CSV table of C-alpha atoms in Angstrom, one decimal:
chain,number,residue,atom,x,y,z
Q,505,UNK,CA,-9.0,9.8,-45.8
Q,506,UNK,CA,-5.3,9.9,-45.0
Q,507,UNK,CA,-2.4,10.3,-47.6
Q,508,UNK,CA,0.2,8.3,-47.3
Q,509,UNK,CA,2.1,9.2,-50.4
Q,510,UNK,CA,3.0,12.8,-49.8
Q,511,UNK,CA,5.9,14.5,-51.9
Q,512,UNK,CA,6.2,17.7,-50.6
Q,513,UNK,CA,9.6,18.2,-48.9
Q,514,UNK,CA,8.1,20.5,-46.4
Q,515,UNK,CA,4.9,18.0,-45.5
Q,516,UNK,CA,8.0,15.4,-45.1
Q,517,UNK,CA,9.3,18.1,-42.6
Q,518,UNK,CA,6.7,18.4,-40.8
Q,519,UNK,CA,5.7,14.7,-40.7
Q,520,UNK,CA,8.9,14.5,-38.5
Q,521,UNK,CA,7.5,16.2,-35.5
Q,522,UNK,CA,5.3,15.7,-32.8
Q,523,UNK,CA,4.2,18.8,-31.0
Q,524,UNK,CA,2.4,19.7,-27.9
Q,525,UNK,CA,-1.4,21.6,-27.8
Q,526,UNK,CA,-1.3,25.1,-25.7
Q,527,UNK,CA,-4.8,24.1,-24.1
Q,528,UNK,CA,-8.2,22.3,-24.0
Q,529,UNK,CA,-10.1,23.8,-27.1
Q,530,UNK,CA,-9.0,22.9,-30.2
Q,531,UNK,CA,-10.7,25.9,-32.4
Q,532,UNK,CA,-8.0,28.1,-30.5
Q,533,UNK,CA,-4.9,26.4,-31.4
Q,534,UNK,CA,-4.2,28.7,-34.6
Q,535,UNK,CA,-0.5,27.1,-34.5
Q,536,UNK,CA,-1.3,23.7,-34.2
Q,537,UNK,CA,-3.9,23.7,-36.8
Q,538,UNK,CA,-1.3,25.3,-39.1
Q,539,UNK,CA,0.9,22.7,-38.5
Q,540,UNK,CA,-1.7,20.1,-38.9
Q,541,UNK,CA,-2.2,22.0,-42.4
Q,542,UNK,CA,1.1,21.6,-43.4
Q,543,UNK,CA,1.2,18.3,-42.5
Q,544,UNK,CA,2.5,17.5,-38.8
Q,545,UNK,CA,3.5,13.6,-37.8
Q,546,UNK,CA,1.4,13.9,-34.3
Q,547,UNK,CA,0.7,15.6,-31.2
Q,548,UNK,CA,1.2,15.1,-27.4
Q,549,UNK,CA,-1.0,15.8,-24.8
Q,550,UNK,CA,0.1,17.0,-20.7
Q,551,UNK,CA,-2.1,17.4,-18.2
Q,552,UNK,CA,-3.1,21.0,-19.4
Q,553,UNK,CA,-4.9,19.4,-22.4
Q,554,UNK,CA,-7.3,17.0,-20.9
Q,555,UNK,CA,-10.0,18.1,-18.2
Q,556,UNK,CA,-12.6,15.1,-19.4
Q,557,UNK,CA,-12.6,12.1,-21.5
Q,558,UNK,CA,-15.2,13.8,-23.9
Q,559,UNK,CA,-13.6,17.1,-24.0
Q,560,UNK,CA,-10.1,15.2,-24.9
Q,561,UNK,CA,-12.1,12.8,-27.1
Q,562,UNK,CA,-13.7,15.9,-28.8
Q,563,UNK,CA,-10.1,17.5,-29.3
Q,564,UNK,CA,-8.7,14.4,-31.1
Q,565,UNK,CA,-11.3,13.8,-34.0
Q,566,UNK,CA,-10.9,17.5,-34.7
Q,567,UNK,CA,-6.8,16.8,-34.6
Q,568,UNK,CA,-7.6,13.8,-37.0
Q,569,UNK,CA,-10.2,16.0,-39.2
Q,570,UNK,CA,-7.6,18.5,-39.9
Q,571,UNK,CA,-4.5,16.0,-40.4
Q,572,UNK,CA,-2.9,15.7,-43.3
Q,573,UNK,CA,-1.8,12.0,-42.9
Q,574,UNK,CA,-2.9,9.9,-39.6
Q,575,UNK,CA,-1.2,11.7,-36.9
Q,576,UNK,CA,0.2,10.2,-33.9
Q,577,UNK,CA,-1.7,11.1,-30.8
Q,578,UNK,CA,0.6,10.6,-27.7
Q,579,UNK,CA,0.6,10.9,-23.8
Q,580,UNK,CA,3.0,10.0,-21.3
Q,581,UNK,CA,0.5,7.9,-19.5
Q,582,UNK,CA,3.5,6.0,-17.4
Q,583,UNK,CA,1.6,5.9,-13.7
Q,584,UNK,CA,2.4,7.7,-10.3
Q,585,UNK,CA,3.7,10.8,-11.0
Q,586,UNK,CA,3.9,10.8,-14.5
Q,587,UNK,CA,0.5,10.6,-15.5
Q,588,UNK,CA,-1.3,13.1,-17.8
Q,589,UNK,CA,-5.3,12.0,-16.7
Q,590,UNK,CA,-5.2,13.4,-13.0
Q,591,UNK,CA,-7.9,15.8,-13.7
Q,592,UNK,CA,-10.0,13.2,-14.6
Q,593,UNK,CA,-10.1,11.5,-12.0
Q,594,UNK,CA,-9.2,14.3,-9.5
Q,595,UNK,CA,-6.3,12.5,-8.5
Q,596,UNK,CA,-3.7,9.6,-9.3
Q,597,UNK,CA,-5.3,6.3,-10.5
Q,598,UNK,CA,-2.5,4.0,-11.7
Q,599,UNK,CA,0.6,3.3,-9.6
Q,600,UNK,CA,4.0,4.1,-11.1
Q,601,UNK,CA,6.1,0.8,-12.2
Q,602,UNK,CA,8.0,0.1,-9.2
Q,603,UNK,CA,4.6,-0.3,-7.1
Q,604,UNK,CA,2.6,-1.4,-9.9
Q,605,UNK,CA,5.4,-4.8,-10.2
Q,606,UNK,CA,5.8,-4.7,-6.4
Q,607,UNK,CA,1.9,-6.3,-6.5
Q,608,UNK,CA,3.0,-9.1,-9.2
Q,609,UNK,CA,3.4,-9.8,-12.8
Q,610,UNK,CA,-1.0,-10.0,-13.0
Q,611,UNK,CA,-1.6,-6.4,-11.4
Q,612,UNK,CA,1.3,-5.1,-13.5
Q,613,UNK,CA,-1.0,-6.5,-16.8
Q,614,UNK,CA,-3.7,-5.5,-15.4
Q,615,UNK,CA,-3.1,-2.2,-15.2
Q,616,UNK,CA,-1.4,-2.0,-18.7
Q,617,UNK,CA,-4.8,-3.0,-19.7
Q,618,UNK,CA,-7.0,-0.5,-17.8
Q,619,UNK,CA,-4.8,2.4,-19.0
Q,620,UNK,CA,-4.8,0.8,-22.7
Q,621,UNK,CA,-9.0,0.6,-22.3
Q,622,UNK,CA,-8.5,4.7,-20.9
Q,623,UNK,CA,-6.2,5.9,-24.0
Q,624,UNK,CA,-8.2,3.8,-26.2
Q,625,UNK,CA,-11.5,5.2,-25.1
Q,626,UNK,CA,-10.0,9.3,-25.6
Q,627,UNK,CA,-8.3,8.1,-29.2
Q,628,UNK,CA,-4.3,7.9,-28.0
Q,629,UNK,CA,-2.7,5.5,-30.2
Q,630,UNK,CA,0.7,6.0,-28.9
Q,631,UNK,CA,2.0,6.0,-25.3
Q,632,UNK,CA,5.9,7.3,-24.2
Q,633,UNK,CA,5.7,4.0,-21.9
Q,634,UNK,CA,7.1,1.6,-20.3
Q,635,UNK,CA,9.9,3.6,-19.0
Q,636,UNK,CA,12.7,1.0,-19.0
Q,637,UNK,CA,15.9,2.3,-17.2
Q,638,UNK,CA,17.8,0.6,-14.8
Q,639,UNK,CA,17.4,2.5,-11.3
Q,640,UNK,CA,20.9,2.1,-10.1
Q,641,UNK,CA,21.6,5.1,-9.0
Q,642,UNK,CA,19.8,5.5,-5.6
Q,643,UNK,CA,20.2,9.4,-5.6
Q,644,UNK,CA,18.8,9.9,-9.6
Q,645,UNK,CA,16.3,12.5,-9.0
Q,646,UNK,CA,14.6,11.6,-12.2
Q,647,UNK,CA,13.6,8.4,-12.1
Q,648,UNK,CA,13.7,6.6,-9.2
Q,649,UNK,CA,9.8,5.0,-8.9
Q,650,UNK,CA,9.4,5.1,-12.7
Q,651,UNK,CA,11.9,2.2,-13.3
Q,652,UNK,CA,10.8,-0.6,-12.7
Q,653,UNK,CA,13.0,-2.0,-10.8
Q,654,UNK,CA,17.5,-1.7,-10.0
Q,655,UNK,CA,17.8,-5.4,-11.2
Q,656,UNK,CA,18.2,-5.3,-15.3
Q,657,UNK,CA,16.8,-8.9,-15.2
Q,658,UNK,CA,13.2,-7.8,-13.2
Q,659,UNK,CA,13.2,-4.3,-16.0
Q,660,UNK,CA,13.6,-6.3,-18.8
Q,661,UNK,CA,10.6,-9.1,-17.7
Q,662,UNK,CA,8.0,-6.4,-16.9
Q,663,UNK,CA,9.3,-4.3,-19.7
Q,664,UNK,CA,8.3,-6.7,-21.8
Q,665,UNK,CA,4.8,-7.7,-19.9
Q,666,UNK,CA,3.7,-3.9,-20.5
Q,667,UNK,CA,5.3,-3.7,-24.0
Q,668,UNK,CA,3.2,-6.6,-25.5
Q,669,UNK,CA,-0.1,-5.5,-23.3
Q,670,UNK,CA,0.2,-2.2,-25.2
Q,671,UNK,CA,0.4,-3.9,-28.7
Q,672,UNK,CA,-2.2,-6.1,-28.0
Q,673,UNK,CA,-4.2,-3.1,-27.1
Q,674,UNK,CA,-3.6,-1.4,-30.2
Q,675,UNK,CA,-1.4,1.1,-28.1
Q,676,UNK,CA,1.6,2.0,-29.4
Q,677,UNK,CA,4.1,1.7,-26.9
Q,678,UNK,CA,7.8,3.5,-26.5
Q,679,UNK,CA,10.5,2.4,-24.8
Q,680,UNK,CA,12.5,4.8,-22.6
Q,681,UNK,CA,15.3,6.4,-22.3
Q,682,UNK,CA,17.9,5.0,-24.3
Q,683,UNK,CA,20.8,4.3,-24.1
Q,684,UNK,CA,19.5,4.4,-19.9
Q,685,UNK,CA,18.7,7.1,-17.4
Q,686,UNK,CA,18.5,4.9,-14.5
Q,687,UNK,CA,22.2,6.0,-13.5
Q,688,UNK,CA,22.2,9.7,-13.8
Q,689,UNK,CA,22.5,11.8,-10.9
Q,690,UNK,CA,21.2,14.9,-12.5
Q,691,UNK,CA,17.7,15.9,-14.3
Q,692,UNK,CA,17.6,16.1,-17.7
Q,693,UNK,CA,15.0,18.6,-17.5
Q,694,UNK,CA,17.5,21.1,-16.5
Q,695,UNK,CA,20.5,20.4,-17.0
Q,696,UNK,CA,22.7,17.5,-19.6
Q,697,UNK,CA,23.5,14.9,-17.3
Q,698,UNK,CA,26.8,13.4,-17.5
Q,699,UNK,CA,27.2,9.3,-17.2
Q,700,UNK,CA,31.1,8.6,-16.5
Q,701,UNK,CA,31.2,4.5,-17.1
Q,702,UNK,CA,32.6,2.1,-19.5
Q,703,UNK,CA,30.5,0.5,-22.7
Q,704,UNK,CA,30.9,-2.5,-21.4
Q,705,UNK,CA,28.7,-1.4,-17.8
Q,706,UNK,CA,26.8,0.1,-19.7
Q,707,UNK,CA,25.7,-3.0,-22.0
Q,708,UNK,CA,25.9,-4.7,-18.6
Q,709,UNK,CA,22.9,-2.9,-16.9
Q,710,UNK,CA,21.2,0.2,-18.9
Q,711,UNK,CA,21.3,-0.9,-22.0
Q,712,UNK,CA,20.2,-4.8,-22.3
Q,713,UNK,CA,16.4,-3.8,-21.9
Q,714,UNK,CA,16.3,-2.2,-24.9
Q,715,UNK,CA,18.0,-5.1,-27.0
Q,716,UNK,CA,15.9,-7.5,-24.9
Q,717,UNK,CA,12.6,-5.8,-25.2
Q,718,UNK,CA,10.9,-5.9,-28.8
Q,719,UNK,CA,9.0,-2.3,-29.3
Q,720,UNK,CA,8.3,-0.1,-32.3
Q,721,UNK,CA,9.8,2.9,-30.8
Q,722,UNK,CA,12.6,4.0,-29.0
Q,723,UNK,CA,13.1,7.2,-26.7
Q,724,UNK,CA,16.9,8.6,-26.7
Q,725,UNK,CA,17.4,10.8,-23.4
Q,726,UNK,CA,19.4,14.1,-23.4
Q,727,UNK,CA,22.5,12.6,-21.7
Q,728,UNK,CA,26.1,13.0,-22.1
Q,729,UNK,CA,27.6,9.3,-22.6
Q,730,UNK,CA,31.4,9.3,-22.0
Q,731,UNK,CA,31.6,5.6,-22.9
Q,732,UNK,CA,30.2,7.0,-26.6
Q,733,UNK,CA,31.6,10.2,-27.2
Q,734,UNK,CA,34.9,12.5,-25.8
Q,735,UNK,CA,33.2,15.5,-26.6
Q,736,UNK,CA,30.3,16.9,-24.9
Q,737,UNK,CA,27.1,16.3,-26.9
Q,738,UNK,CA,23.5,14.9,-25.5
Q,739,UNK,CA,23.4,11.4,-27.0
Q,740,UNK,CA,19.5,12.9,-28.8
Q,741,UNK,CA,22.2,14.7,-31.2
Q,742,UNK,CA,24.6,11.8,-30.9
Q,743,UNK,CA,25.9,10.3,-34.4
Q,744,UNK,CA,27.4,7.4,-32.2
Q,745,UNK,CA,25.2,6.6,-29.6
Q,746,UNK,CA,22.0,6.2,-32.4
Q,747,UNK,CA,24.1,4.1,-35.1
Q,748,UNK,CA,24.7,1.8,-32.0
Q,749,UNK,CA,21.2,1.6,-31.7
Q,750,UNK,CA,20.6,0.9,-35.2
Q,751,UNK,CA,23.5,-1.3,-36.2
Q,752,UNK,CA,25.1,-2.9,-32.9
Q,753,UNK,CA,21.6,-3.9,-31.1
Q,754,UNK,CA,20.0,-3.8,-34.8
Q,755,UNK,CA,16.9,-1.6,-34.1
Q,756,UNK,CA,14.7,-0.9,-36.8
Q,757,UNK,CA,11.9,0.7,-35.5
Q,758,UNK,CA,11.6,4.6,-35.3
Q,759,UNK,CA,13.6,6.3,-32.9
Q,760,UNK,CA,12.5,9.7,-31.1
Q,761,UNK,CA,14.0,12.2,-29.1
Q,762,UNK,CA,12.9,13.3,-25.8
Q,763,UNK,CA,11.2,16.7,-25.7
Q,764,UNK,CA,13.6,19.4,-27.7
Q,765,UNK,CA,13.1,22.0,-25.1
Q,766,UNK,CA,14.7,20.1,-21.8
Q,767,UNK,CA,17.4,21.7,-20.1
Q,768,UNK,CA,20.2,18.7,-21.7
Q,769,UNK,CA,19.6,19.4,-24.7
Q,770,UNK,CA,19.0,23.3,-25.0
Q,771,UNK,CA,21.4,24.8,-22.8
Q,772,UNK,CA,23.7,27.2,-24.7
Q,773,UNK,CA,22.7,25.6,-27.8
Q,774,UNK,CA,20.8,26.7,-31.2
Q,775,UNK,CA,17.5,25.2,-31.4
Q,776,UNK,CA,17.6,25.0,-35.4
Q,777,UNK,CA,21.3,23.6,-35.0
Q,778,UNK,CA,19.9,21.1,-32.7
Q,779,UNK,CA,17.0,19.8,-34.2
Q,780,UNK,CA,19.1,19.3,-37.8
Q,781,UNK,CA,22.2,17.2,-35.5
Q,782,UNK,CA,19.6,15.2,-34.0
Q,783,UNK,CA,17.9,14.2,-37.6
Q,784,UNK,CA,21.5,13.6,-39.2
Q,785,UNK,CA,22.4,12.0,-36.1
Q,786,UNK,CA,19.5,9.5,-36.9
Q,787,UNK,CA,16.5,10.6,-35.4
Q,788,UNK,CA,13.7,10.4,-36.9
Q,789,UNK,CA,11.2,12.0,-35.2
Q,790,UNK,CA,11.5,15.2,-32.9
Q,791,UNK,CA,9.3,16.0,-30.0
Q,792,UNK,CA,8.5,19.6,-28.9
Q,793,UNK,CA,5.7,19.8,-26.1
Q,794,UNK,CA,4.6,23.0,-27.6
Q,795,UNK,CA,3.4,24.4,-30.9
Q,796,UNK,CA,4.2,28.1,-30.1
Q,797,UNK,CA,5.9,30.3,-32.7
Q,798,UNK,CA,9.9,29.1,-32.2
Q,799,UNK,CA,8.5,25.7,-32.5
Q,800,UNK,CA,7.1,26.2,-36.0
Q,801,UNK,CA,10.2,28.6,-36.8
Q,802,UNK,CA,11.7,25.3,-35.7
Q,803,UNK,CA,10.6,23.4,-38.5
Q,804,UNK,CA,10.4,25.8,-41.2
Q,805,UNK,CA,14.0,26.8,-40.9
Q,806,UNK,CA,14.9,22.9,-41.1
Q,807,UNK,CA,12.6,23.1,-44.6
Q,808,UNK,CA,14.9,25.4,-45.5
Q,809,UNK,CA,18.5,23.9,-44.2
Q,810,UNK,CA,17.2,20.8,-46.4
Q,811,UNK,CA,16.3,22.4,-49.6
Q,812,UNK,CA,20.1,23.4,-49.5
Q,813,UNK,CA,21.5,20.5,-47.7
Q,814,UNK,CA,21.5,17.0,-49.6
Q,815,UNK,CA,22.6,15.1,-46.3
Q,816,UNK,CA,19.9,16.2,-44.6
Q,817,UNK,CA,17.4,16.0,-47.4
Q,818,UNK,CA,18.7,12.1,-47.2
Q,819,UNK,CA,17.5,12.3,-43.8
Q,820,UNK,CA,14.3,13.0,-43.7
Q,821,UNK,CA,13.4,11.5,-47.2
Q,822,UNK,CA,14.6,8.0,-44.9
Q,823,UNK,CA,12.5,9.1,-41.7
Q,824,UNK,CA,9.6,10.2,-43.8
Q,825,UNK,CA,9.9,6.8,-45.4
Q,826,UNK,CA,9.6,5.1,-41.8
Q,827,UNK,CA,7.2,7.2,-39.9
Q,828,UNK,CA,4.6,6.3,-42.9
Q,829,UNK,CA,5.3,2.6,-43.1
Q,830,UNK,CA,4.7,1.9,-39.4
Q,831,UNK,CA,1.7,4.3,-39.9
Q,832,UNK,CA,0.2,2.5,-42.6
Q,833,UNK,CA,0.8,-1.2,-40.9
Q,834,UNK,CA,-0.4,-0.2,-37.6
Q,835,UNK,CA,-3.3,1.9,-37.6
Q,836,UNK,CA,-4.4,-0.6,-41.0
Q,837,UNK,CA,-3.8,-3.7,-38.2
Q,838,UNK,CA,-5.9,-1.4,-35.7
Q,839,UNK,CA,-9.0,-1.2,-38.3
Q,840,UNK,CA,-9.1,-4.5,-39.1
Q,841,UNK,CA,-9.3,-5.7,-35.3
């Protein structure tokens, strides 16, 4: 049904992004569906998207039906109060991590597995979970109950229980937010948070769990890294902070930004000049939580950049390359279970 040996530069493009659904009916997403046409990599859904498992159920096939290639179909399904299902069950089911561990290593797994059976049961096949920053920073107005714990050792042990329940779920799971949030003192929503320690603390405490912790995917934040680089520049569009992820830990999986409209990454910047740093930066897959016209402007102005610009043709050739390959070997491993 799928493709998985598409040419087209432009598909290629496309297959690079994940965007977000404007609401519940699928019939009236004229820009998604275009972008589905063209050949987009996935989709998110927020809480505006689901008011049912049926309805979101419903959506999916369609999203599927009109895909080019198997899409990813993502949620940030994390517990407490980031949780995308609350109209479901007309208010929060799943505790965040910090609670969730505070009950033990068997409620943590147990609770991967209920919200594995939920995802499953809608058609998610990838989850922006476990969150896996260090919460050292007492005042960090971002993440606080999301972390699993301040102690690196305790975040990288139930990073790894919910890590492996996802796999073994058939869940996709993403680890997040490299190279660690857990100290900031600012929201990334807003504004570019600035982290003022050494490389060596750093290693020490924010980012171990994501050397430790075996996933297929990796989140980079929108967070300026002084340990990294002099100038300012959110580590998503960071040459140095993502060839440290690929060749000092040796990650190999695909790396994706945090969503492309947040306050650290778009302040003051161009959103076509930002999306083409972050791909020759080395990321391989760009998230945009909506599918509005500047999203798809977005993308079609990168089709263009990369039609003129070998570098970046490079790029996304490599990306293209990855995104399909742990397509075809994971959703191939989920039929065949």
């Amino acid at each position: 049904m799928y493709d998985f040996c598409m040419e087209n530069l432009s598909k290629k493009v496309y297959q690079m992004f994940i965007m977000g659904a404007e609401g519940v009916d699928f019939e009236k997403e004229i820009n998604l569906k275009s972008a589905l046409n063209k050949g987009l990599g996935g989709v998110i859904f927020f809480t505006r998207n689901i008011l049912s498992v049926e309805q979101t159920r419903d959506f999916i096939n369609k999203i599927k039906s009109n895909s080019k290639n198997y899409p990813f179909l993502a949620i940030d399904e994390e517990g407490g109060r980031v949780e995308r299902t609350e109209n479901i069950f007309g208010g929060k089911k799943f505790l965040s991590a910090k609670y969730a561990t505070e009950k033990g290593e068997d409620f943590l797994k147990f609770q991967t597995e209920e919200i594995s059976n939920l995802l499953n049961s809608m058609g998610f096949n990838l989850n922006f979970a476990p969150c896996v920053d260090v919460n050292t920073n007492p005042n960090n107005p971002i993440i606080g109950e999301r972390a699993f714990s301040s102690s690196v050792d305790e975040v990288i042990k139930y990073g790894k229980i919910v890590t492996e329940t996802y796999l073994k779920n058939n869940i996709i799971p993403c680890l997040k937010h490299f190279p660690g949030h857990g100290d900031a003192d600012a929201d990334s929503h807003k504004v570019l948070p600035v982290l003022d320690m050494s490389l060596d603390e750093m290693e020490k405490y924010h980012i171990k769990p994501f050397k430790e912790i075996n996933s297929p995917m990796i989140m980079v934040a929108h967070l300026h890294c002084k340990a990294f680089d002099s100038d300012v520049i959110p580590s998503s569009l960071s040459k140095n902070v993502l060839l440290y992820l690929k060749n000092k830990i040796g990650f190999d999986g695909l790396i994706i930004s945090d969503d492309m409209v947040m306050g650290g990454v778009v302040n003051g910047a161009n959103p076509v000049e930002s999306a083409i740093k972050a791909i020759k930066a080395g990321v391989n897959i760009l998230l945009y939580r909506f599918s509005d016209d500047e999203t798809l402007n977005i993308v079609e102005e990168v089709i263009k950049e990369a039609k003129k610009d070998s570098l970046l043709a490079d790029c996304v050739e490599y990306s293209y390359n990855k995104i399909l390959k742990l397509k075809s070997d994971f959703f191939t491993l989920c039929k065949q279970m």
